[in-house]
Amino acid sequence: MGQKNQRIDVLEKVLGKAKYVNDLKFPDVLHGAVVRCPHPHAKVISIDASAALAAEGVVTIVSAKDIPGIPCQPTHKPIFAVEPKYMGEGVAMVVAGTLEQAREAVRLVQVDYEVLPAVTTPEEALKPGAPLLHPNGNVLCHYQTGKGDVEAGFAEADHILVREYDTQRQEHMPIEPEAVVAVPEFQSMVVYAPTNSAYNVRQTVCETLGLPENRVSLRIPTIGGSFGGKNYDLAVMSSRAAVAATITGRPVRLVCTREESILEGTKRHPYHCRYQVGYKDDGTLTAIQVTILGDGGAYTSKSHPVATRSAIESCGPYVVPNAHTDLTFAYTNNLYSDSMRGFGSPQVDFSCEVVMDEVARELGMDPMEFRRKNHIRENDVSAVGQTMTCVSLGKCLARADEDFHWADRREAAKASRARRRGLGKVRGVGMALLHRGEAFGAAGQGLDTSAVSMLTNWDGSIVILTSVSEVGMGCHTMLVNVLCETLGVHRDRIVVCPVDTNYVPNSGATVATRTTVVVGNAMKNAAQQVRDKMSVIAAKELGVPAGRLEFKDEKIYDPADPEHFVTYLHLVQEIHAQGQNAYGHGWYTVTGLKYDRANGNGEAYQSYAYGVCMAEVEVDLATGQVSVEKFTAVHDVGHAFDKEEVKGQIDGGVSMGLGYALYEDLAIKDGEIRNRNFDRYLIATAMDMPEDLSPIVVEEPTNTGPYGARGLGEPTACAVAPAIVNAIADATGCYVRSLPADLEKVLKAARSGIEDRG
Amino acid sequence: MELVKVHMTVNGEPVELDVKPYARLLDVLREDLALTGTKEGCGVGECGACTVLVDGENVNSCLVLASSMEGKSIVTVEGISSDESLHPIQQAFLDHHALQCGFCTPGLVMSVKALLDKDPAPSREAIKTAISGNLCRCTGYQQVIEAAEDAARAMRGEE
Amino acid sequence: MLRYDYVRPASVEEACAFLLKTPGRSCPIAGCTDFLVQVREKSARWKDLQYVVDLSALPELSGIRVEDGIVHVGAMTTHSAAEHSPVLAEHAPLLAAACASVGSPQIRNRGTIGGAVANASPASDPMPVLIALEANALVQGPNGQRTIPMSDMIVKPGKTALAPDEIILGFSFPSVAHMRTVFLKLGRRKALSISRMNVSLVVHQDAEGVIDHVALAPGCVFAAPDRARKAEALLLGRRPDAALIDDAAKAVADEMIERTGVRWSTEYKQPVITALVRRALENGTEVAE
């Protein structure tokens, strides 16, 4: 069944046989349901569980006092809150025989709260006298990056443009809502959690239970999408279930309804950005000053690395001699912000690419011409002082233009506007460039390291051991491909071991577009070890130097004499026969980056991904309705292990970016979320996607990724919104400076555009 | 609450069940019949992950009372392939890389099946409409549409 | 979770009798596409619910037919059935269009027109169409049948003119095969979208081009779906031209503000309903040059 070279995980998925966490059955399982705080800020005075405990089927109620270990790290979200800091935060959990009984009994738990003053905007949070969320104040973090002297740069400028932009709170919305099962075993705990970060979740569970890390096995079933969301949220849920499993001695399942997932789970940080751009009459940039205020919500989580990434990338892939970015995240009584596909890039990509478009318009320059003039090229110095190498923007732009025919479409769109009579439909085109640092980078957190092992069996079959999560984008297949390219074996020999933290080494989390580069390299190193061992034997048997050997199609030979070969299977069995170790353990660390954290200057990332997006939209000037008619998304992946998979990733990024541009907005007022399900939180349907969508793969190898590969997952979603919004501005004559560009905002833009243009 | 006796055909097999009067078809399929290929993503009929066929029409099984299924024929993703072979739609999904995380896939497959059973040569627009009630956060739908076009050709006996 | 018992009556009479016996505690159900969502959200509407009465299998409530120029649509007609009905395509294409725009294929395959009306959703798509068609609902209660004009069906948002023990059997309206009809819907995305606003128009011009019949029902504009009588009055007896269409379109917006006041949404809705009505009239009438 299936076919050769398909992804290793898709056959069981298409048959409906893949087991997601909620498909796993456990005997004697109990069900949890979370008791949630109805206030944005409060103190739990008491919890009266008596009525709930008396209800049918209820076994126990757990809360903060039942945690054997620690409730959380300082300023992070606690497993059960005693001072809940946002509406919907969990304070206790009912455990019952059935899900229905558990959910019923939640209403019977009487929690007495002291309501505390709340602050729900970052602006208010930073004012003197604002209610404090954490002892050290409401500044979650503050970072500055840049180079040169912006004052001097502005003095040199012929023009200065100042613009402000707002981006919204976006929800991950994987189609699978979060769920976990904790199964107690003798002196240990097994947790099944669909997380992108097995080791991190295990660490939290261990801290909660007060157990050493080898007493908790974190197992990952099939994951129904993550997009950065199945991270600390899963750590909290896993810990809750594990506490209850410890107390009851029975497996405990905890499942989020979609509403609960939205209510308590992390979101993308909303930003308010101010851009001041100095430029000359000929379009040369002289200075960019960026000020960003982000809403971190109630807890720290991964705000620091999100913040540094935003600051570093905030001036875009442009040559500018003087740049300065000042970024602050504030704590508020909103649900906490965290990693989400793009991880701090989409907010600044939107703001920067729109302001660049606005500058071009002020100059009367074609936005393409403006970008061609200013984008970074090989060995140019970035806005944080990094000398950029393997820069492929020029090639990406050329490929995009080849497909999109920018000048022709721009002219045709202009003609559509000239033809307009009354409030009809008009067209516009827009574009955006993208550069994005790969992996964690030097500014945000500690070392980015990864381990991957491989076991080679007597029969030649291979098991890959990695903790990296297959969240749906095909990363396990990518590892298989790396192994195949290194050892020249057929892929049907390989399986990837299901993730269990007690069996597989720490490969790090599936985040930060690091998997291909960092984990891929660790895989390559593991395979290389096996290859080296085989080379020694093969060289001896074939009588050629080991360095000359090629591993291809399960044969090992000197390319000068391909008929004279030994087989892969023979070498495996020979290694075993000689009592040698045929295992590989690969390790990869991103090292050697020189970055000055205090001044935000230096080698921020070891490598970058590049891309270009172009959009043509049709705007109904009477209603504000936008239809994206044509979209070209070009991404340099360095080396595509599977081009069709890459295209699927790009398409998916376009759909998420299109939602970010036009529909998605978590409506939150005074800490309360209004749209708690797919009926009111709108993501793109098949009908909303551009009829003409071109995902284009560029392969300009880097000197860092395995076989020159670059990461792809996040970049695909980053430059979509600015391309669409710039196209709307071309159509209407007016920029929408706050996302999403919904009916109301686009209509307003259209009306003021009509006033301007007549 | 009085249990309701329901006779239905599930994936071609007659089934007689006593169901809770308020149980959703989704719960009965997943819990009582262990057909966990049908997924729940929203519970309000928006995401389409729970799509199954009832008398040949695709429906959200989260918005169907199991008790109302008397005499109905239900087909889930488990019911369209045999042990030996994939349904042409499933094969086309694999051929066109039309799935990533796979959680929405069973629902999408069933919606495409409902379409192709009625309309063996659908337009691209008809395919988009047919899957407009199936949300996918991974693929951007393009490869799903291509898979549906390809499956239609295969089911018509072309190529 | 709301728990309730399930009742499957063998006839409409049996259903009505059960409803009469259990006042305020029973809910007739059809496709359940709205009901199960409301139950999930623990709508206050169902706090006393003990029984659901399943009408979906009653044969007398289904079918679409035309007799003596009158179209009859059974209450249990699904949106899909209406969308694909050759009878409606000929005699009331705007009803088919409105049903085709509801939710998703899955929702349309289950949800019924009777259910949508009984639910009195303010954003219902078929509702304003039925009003523009001057349809009557045929209703059965314990004391027999009566008709309710669709323009009187919605008393207030979420509340119909039905008594708790009454059941909608179906809808009837004169064929508009000889008239021009338009249904326009504006949603926030292209599918799976409730109406931000919609417009239903049934119009006829005589040989001279004078409008001798017009029914214009904007949706999501008034508190409950209704005809825009002021605009209709402007149009009736006139030969449409750009100025008249403009006046009529503005009259709908004016009537909206008159009836609902100025709200946060008015800034958007006022120009847009004007534009939508203008489009409907431009599409639906022969305009004098």
XYZ file of C-alpha atoms in Angstrom, chain A residues 143-670:
528
model
C 15.830 44.851 24.350
C 17.707 47.189 22.073
C 19.438 46.341 18.837
C 21.093 48.299 16.091
C 24.215 49.897 14.725
C 25.536 53.286 13.699
C 24.041 56.597 14.764
C 20.385 57.038 13.911
C 20.346 60.749 14.779
C 23.111 61.367 12.295
C 21.269 59.182 9.805
C 18.086 61.187 10.116
C 20.081 64.421 9.783
C 21.416 63.127 6.475
C 17.971 62.192 5.178
C 16.035 64.199 2.613
C 12.791 62.849 4.039
C 11.617 61.199 7.209
C 8.494 59.062 7.324
C 6.871 58.063 10.599
C 4.220 55.384 10.680
C 2.571 53.260 13.348
C 1.344 49.697 12.939
C -0.643 47.290 15.054
C -0.719 43.524 14.828
C -3.315 41.357 16.473
C -3.394 38.402 18.797
C -3.362 35.265 16.660
C -4.348 31.793 17.817
C -2.547 28.677 16.602
C -5.719 26.755 15.823
C -4.283 23.329 15.053
C -7.281 21.212 14.154
C -6.448 18.847 17.010
C -7.205 20.479 20.363
C -4.776 19.814 23.214
C -5.122 16.614 25.197
C -2.920 14.477 27.448
C -3.029 11.218 29.379
C -0.900 10.540 32.463
C -0.425 6.892 33.391
C 1.124 6.089 36.770
C 3.558 3.209 36.846
C 5.698 1.814 39.635
C 7.683 4.763 41.048
C 7.341 6.572 37.766
C 4.949 8.372 35.480
C 4.246 7.936 31.791
C 2.698 10.919 30.064
C 1.258 10.882 26.550
C 1.269 14.403 25.186
C 1.203 15.683 21.596
C 3.863 18.293 22.225
C 6.484 19.890 20.014
C 8.898 19.794 22.921
C 9.170 16.446 24.698
C 12.102 17.218 26.970
C 10.788 20.602 28.059
C 7.394 19.170 28.925
C 9.060 16.342 30.814
C 11.103 18.843 32.790
C 7.973 20.682 33.881
C 6.233 17.450 34.856
C 9.276 16.401 36.891
C 9.393 19.752 38.655
C 5.696 19.475 39.406
C 5.910 15.939 40.727
C 9.313 16.382 42.376
C 10.650 13.383 40.446
C 14.041 12.941 38.811
C 13.901 13.237 35.049
C 14.407 9.532 34.421
C 11.252 8.725 36.383
C 8.991 10.458 33.907
C 8.555 9.140 30.395
C 7.114 11.675 28.020
C 5.674 9.863 25.013
C 4.457 11.617 21.911
C 1.593 10.117 19.936
C 0.662 11.377 16.473
C 0.301 15.150 16.648
C -2.561 16.994 14.978
C -0.680 20.216 14.307
C 1.106 22.576 16.669
C 2.321 25.786 15.002
C 4.211 26.546 18.190
C 1.173 26.135 20.424
C 1.695 22.644 21.799
C 4.515 23.632 24.022
C 4.173 25.041 27.535
C 0.384 24.620 27.333
C 1.007 20.886 27.096
C 3.484 21.068 29.985
C 0.748 22.557 32.153
C -1.843 20.005 31.070
C 0.586 17.110 31.438
C 1.466 18.249 34.923
C -2.169 18.594 35.930
C -2.959 15.107 34.725
C 0.202 13.724 36.333
C -0.667 15.226 39.715
C -4.111 13.648 39.549
C -2.654 10.331 38.378
C -0.213 10.370 41.280
C -2.994 10.975 43.774
C -5.507 8.507 42.351
C -3.054 5.868 41.176
C -5.073 5.635 37.947
C -4.541 6.957 34.419
C -5.978 10.443 33.999
C -7.025 11.936 30.706
C -7.331 15.686 30.262
C -8.849 16.979 27.045
C -9.436 20.559 26.002
C -12.591 21.495 24.196
C -11.852 23.976 21.447
C -13.252 26.685 23.682
C -10.924 25.725 26.524
C -7.998 25.579 24.147
C -8.650 29.149 23.078
C -9.481 30.314 26.574
C -6.345 29.145 28.355
C -3.779 28.540 25.627
C -0.971 30.776 24.450
C -1.231 33.178 21.525
C 0.933 35.237 19.214
C 2.105 38.499 20.811
C 0.182 41.566 19.636
C 2.484 44.489 18.792
C 2.267 48.218 18.510
C 5.139 49.380 16.319
C 6.404 52.831 15.461
C 8.724 53.130 12.470
C 10.713 56.227 11.642
C 12.529 55.923 8.339
C 15.037 58.410 6.935
C 15.747 58.279 3.203
C 17.179 60.279 0.368
C 15.469 61.502 -2.811
C 16.976 58.619 -4.730
C 15.534 56.070 -2.309
C 18.701 55.371 -0.312
C 17.910 54.569 3.301
C 19.833 56.602 5.882
C 18.298 55.501 9.175
C 15.545 53.385 10.705
C 14.333 53.813 14.244
C 11.849 51.245 15.525
C 9.927 51.283 18.774
C 7.870 48.224 19.696
C 5.517 47.633 22.570
C 4.281 44.055 22.829
C 1.673 42.421 25.024
C 3.301 39.478 26.772
C 0.186 38.628 28.717
C 0.282 37.249 32.210
C 3.448 35.134 32.184
C 6.968 35.097 30.767
C 7.052 31.854 28.800
C 9.202 32.289 25.685
C 8.762 36.023 25.365
C 12.502 36.712 25.596
C 13.588 34.856 22.466
C 10.490 36.107 20.622
C 11.477 39.645 21.575
C 15.086 39.390 20.508
C 14.138 37.864 17.184
C 11.700 40.688 16.525
C 14.248 43.319 17.399
C 16.971 41.755 15.265
C 14.724 41.326 12.225
C 12.751 44.556 12.654
C 14.588 46.566 9.997
C 14.072 43.943 7.337
C 16.573 42.679 4.782
C 17.675 46.163 3.814
C 20.910 48.065 3.658
C 20.669 50.848 6.177
C 23.743 52.399 7.757
C 22.068 53.488 10.963
C 19.454 51.506 12.794
C 18.075 51.328 16.264
C 15.261 49.219 17.690
C 13.844 49.545 21.155
C 11.464 46.795 22.180
C 9.489 46.321 25.356
C 7.070 43.565 26.331
C 4.707 44.268 29.195
C 2.873 41.882 31.475
C -0.900 42.279 31.312
C -3.915 40.387 32.597
C -4.448 38.849 29.204
C -3.759 35.261 28.350
C -0.071 34.764 27.909
C 1.763 35.201 24.641
C 4.236 32.614 23.474
C 5.765 30.910 20.499
C 3.732 30.773 17.349
C 4.859 29.956 13.811
C 7.071 32.892 12.932
C 8.092 33.508 16.550
C 8.272 37.303 16.526
C 8.912 37.655 12.791
C 5.412 38.170 11.343
C 4.731 41.279 13.427
C 7.884 43.088 12.315
C 7.780 41.663 8.800
C 4.339 43.192 8.424
C 5.327 46.554 9.856
C 8.663 46.843 8.095
C 7.451 45.673 4.691
C 4.474 48.024 4.780
C 6.579 51.000 5.839
C 9.043 50.253 3.037
C 6.110 50.231 0.627
C 4.949 53.534 2.040
C 8.404 55.031 1.566
C 8.426 53.845 -2.048
C 5.026 55.413 -2.588
C 6.136 58.703 -1.024
C 9.023 58.702 -3.478
C 6.823 57.748 -6.396
C 8.998 54.683 -6.883
C 7.851 51.262 -7.997
C 7.959 49.140 -4.815
C 9.934 46.519 -6.747
C 12.495 49.048 -7.894
C 12.767 50.409 -4.350
C 13.387 46.975 -2.933
C 15.843 46.025 -5.656
C 17.793 49.132 -4.805
C 17.889 48.522 -1.079
C 17.788 44.826 -0.285
C 20.871 43.191 1.186
C 23.244 41.277 -1.025
C 26.144 38.955 -0.333
C 28.472 40.374 2.335
C 26.244 43.371 3.058
C 25.984 44.245 6.716
C 22.617 43.758 8.405
C 20.865 46.276 10.650
C 22.462 44.603 13.659
C 25.924 44.615 12.157
C 26.125 41.042 10.892
C 27.879 40.374 7.613
C 25.305 38.418 5.643
C 26.355 35.448 3.566
C 24.528 32.999 1.314
C 22.058 35.816 0.588
C 19.637 34.745 -2.108
C 17.154 37.605 -2.182
C 18.138 38.657 -5.674
C 17.489 35.186 -7.005
C 14.212 34.914 -5.063
C 13.055 38.250 -6.473
C 13.923 37.200 -9.991
C 12.055 33.906 -9.623
C 9.054 35.682 -8.162
C 9.005 38.162 -11.006
C 9.281 35.384 -13.563
C 6.090 33.874 -12.205
C 4.178 36.979 -11.193
C 5.188 39.392 -13.968
C 5.215 42.266 -11.555
C 5.341 45.149 -14.019
C 2.571 43.768 -16.245
C 0.280 42.954 -13.370
C 0.943 46.319 -11.783
C -0.005 48.051 -15.029
C -3.106 45.902 -15.460
C -4.164 46.640 -11.901
C -3.697 50.319 -12.527
C -5.834 50.030 -15.637
C -8.552 48.292 -13.632
C -8.645 51.312 -11.358
C -8.725 53.736 -14.256
C -11.716 51.876 -15.683
C -13.601 51.979 -12.416
C -17.028 53.529 -12.493
C -18.706 53.985 -9.147
C -17.938 51.635 -6.295
C -16.829 48.598 -8.243
C -14.082 46.066 -7.852
C -10.506 47.090 -8.477
C -7.201 45.293 -8.417
C -3.889 45.977 -6.774
C -0.522 44.302 -6.409
C 1.828 44.151 -3.472
C 5.023 42.479 -2.462
C 7.161 41.760 0.564
C 10.684 40.504 1.131
C 11.743 38.192 3.884
C 14.868 37.364 5.794
C 14.663 35.223 8.844
C 17.278 33.924 11.226
C 17.421 30.163 11.619
C 17.446 28.288 14.915
C 17.564 30.012 18.297
C 20.232 32.561 17.550
C 22.771 34.175 19.826
C 20.555 36.738 21.495
C 17.697 34.826 22.965
C 18.594 31.806 24.979
C 21.318 29.313 25.644
C 23.021 26.942 23.299
C 21.073 25.398 20.491
C 22.097 21.758 20.519
C 20.665 18.536 19.286
C 21.339 14.822 19.578
C 20.137 12.075 17.253
C 21.042 8.404 17.384
C 20.658 5.580 14.935
C 20.649 1.862 15.528
C 21.662 -0.472 12.730
C 20.317 -3.984 13.054
C 21.851 -7.218 11.777
C 19.313 -7.400 8.952
C 20.220 -3.913 7.795
C 17.093 -2.256 9.161
C 17.644 1.032 10.928
C 15.958 2.803 13.813
C 16.320 6.557 14.239
C 16.153 7.789 17.805
C 15.203 11.418 18.168
C 13.006 13.442 20.476
C 12.100 15.941 17.814
C 8.348 16.010 17.242
C 6.680 15.278 13.966
C 4.053 18.016 14.266
C 2.869 17.401 10.744
C 5.441 19.080 8.554
C 7.387 15.953 7.735
C 10.489 16.409 9.875
C 10.840 12.707 10.646
C 10.837 12.036 6.937
C 13.433 14.783 6.543
C 15.671 12.875 8.986
C 15.101 9.700 7.005
C 16.132 11.577 3.880
C 19.292 12.919 5.504
C 20.175 9.407 6.632
C 19.472 7.998 3.166
C 21.635 10.612 1.489
C 24.478 9.988 3.914
C 24.453 6.181 3.910
C 22.966 5.594 0.485
C 20.375 3.201 1.902
C 16.797 2.679 0.806
C 14.223 4.398 2.954
C 12.096 1.317 3.532
C 14.878 0.092 5.839
C 14.257 2.947 8.246
C 11.782 3.567 11.011
C 11.714 6.452 13.443
C 11.282 5.317 17.026
C 8.174 6.778 18.686
C 9.295 9.527 21.029
C 9.771 8.445 24.619
C 12.151 10.626 26.618
C 13.566 7.572 28.350
C 14.532 5.975 25.044
C 15.491 8.793 22.709
C 18.138 11.475 23.114
C 17.313 15.144 23.396
C 17.084 16.623 19.938
C 15.511 19.831 21.177
C 12.080 21.125 20.362
C 10.334 21.456 17.026
C 10.547 25.234 17.119
C 12.412 28.178 15.607
C 12.787 26.600 12.156
C 15.727 24.757 13.672
C 14.760 21.196 12.889
C 16.178 20.880 9.406
C 19.370 22.716 10.214
C 20.132 21.668 13.782
C 18.480 18.268 14.103
C 19.220 17.468 10.467
C 22.896 18.063 11.108
C 22.840 15.867 14.208
C 21.267 13.121 12.093
C 23.917 13.600 9.467
C 26.639 13.348 12.088
C 25.119 10.128 13.454
C 24.920 8.613 10.001
C 28.421 9.797 9.244
C 29.735 7.785 12.190
C 28.228 4.620 10.769
C 29.470 5.558 7.327
C 32.985 6.032 8.671
C 32.964 2.569 10.235
C 31.701 1.059 7.009
C 34.250 2.979 5.000
C 37.109 1.380 6.862
C 35.886 -2.117 6.029
C 34.879 -1.245 2.479
C 38.197 0.438 1.776
C 40.035 -2.640 2.885
C 37.835 -5.021 0.910
C 37.871 -2.932 -2.258
C 41.447 -1.850 -1.912
C 40.722 1.843 -2.417
C 41.220 4.800 -0.036
C 38.216 5.315 2.252
C 37.943 8.946 1.213
C 37.134 7.985 -2.370
C 34.130 5.844 -1.527
C 30.632 6.677 -2.616
C 27.532 5.323 -0.819
C 24.684 5.054 -3.240
C 21.730 2.764 -3.828
C 22.968 0.386 -1.109
C 26.299 -0.002 -2.850
C 29.655 1.298 -1.729
C 32.269 1.826 -4.415
C 34.912 4.029 -5.902
C 33.121 6.216 -8.465
C 35.990 5.575 -10.818
C 35.128 1.868 -10.761
C 31.410 1.510 -9.914
C 31.219 -2.126 -11.010
C 33.505 -3.099 -8.179
C 31.398 -2.628 -5.027
C 30.319 -4.030 -1.683
C 26.751 -3.832 -0.472
C 25.426 -1.913 2.463
C 23.986 -5.102 3.960
C 27.297 -6.865 3.694
C 29.033 -4.034 5.535
C 26.424 -3.993 8.288
C 26.784 -7.693 8.846
C 30.532 -7.489 8.671
C 30.550 -4.799 11.367
C 28.326 -6.991 13.531
C 30.453 -10.056 12.810
C 33.562 -8.207 13.859
C 31.877 -7.334 17.140
C 31.923 -3.660 16.367
C 29.391 -1.028 17.191
C 27.191 -0.178 14.233
C 25.389 2.580 16.033
C 25.733 6.279 15.436
C 25.213 9.063 17.918
C 25.242 12.494 16.319
C 25.538 15.787 18.073
C 25.262 19.264 16.658
C 25.680 22.635 18.321
C 25.320 26.098 16.918
C 28.540 27.726 18.032
C 30.889 30.557 17.356
C 28.424 33.414 17.036
C 29.898 36.711 18.211
C 27.004 38.734 19.493
C 26.992 41.658 21.921
C 23.818 41.144 23.924
C 24.016 44.461 25.757
C 24.017 46.497 22.571
C 22.140 44.077 20.352
C 24.836 43.918 17.747
C 26.756 41.193 16.000
C 26.261 37.723 14.577
C 22.683 37.138 15.582
C 22.017 33.882 13.711
C 24.366 31.453 12.028
C 22.219 31.414 8.902
C 19.149 33.013 7.375
C 16.254 31.948 5.208
C 15.141 34.238 2.381
C 11.932 34.638 0.479
C 9.705 36.891 -1.566
C 5.918 37.103 -1.647
C 3.820 38.828 -4.284
C 0.055 39.233 -4.169
C -2.639 40.467 -6.464
C -5.933 41.289 -4.810
C -9.340 42.366 -5.928
C -10.991 44.817 -3.566
C -14.684 45.577 -3.613
C -14.674 49.301 -2.951
C -18.316 49.169 -1.902
C -17.968 46.530 0.801
C -14.302 46.282 1.701
C -14.273 42.657 0.617
C -10.840 41.420 -0.446
C -10.185 38.484 -2.695
C -6.614 37.329 -3.115
C -6.529 36.331 -6.767
C -2.891 35.549 -7.349
C -0.129 34.775 -4.919
C 3.471 33.941 -5.584
C 5.527 32.668 -2.671
C 9.199 32.051 -3.309
C 11.317 30.471 -0.614
C 14.933 29.496 -0.666
C 15.174 26.145 1.090
C 18.817 25.605 0.209
C 18.236 21.969 -0.622
C 14.782 20.412 -1.020
C 14.690 16.831 0.207
C 11.193 16.572 -1.256
C 10.001 19.404 -3.447
C 6.315 18.551 -3.270
C 6.459 18.529 0.523
C 8.151 21.910 0.416
C 5.373 23.237 -1.781
C 2.790 21.950 0.671
C 4.559 23.789 3.466
C 4.560 26.977 1.427
C 0.858 26.647 0.583
C 0.089 26.115 4.245
C 2.124 29.145 5.219
C 0.209 31.215 2.693
C -3.114 30.101 4.176
C -2.025 30.985 7.695
C -0.581 34.297 6.539
C -3.719 35.051 4.569
C -5.758 34.490 7.704
C -3.406 36.770 9.624
C -3.829 39.403 6.917
C -7.595 39.322 6.524
C -9.562 37.349 9.115
C -7.885 36.140 12.250
C -8.226 38.203 15.377
C -8.749 36.993 18.882
C -11.288 39.491 20.151
C -10.449 40.194 23.763
C -11.975 42.954 25.817
C -11.179 43.617 29.445
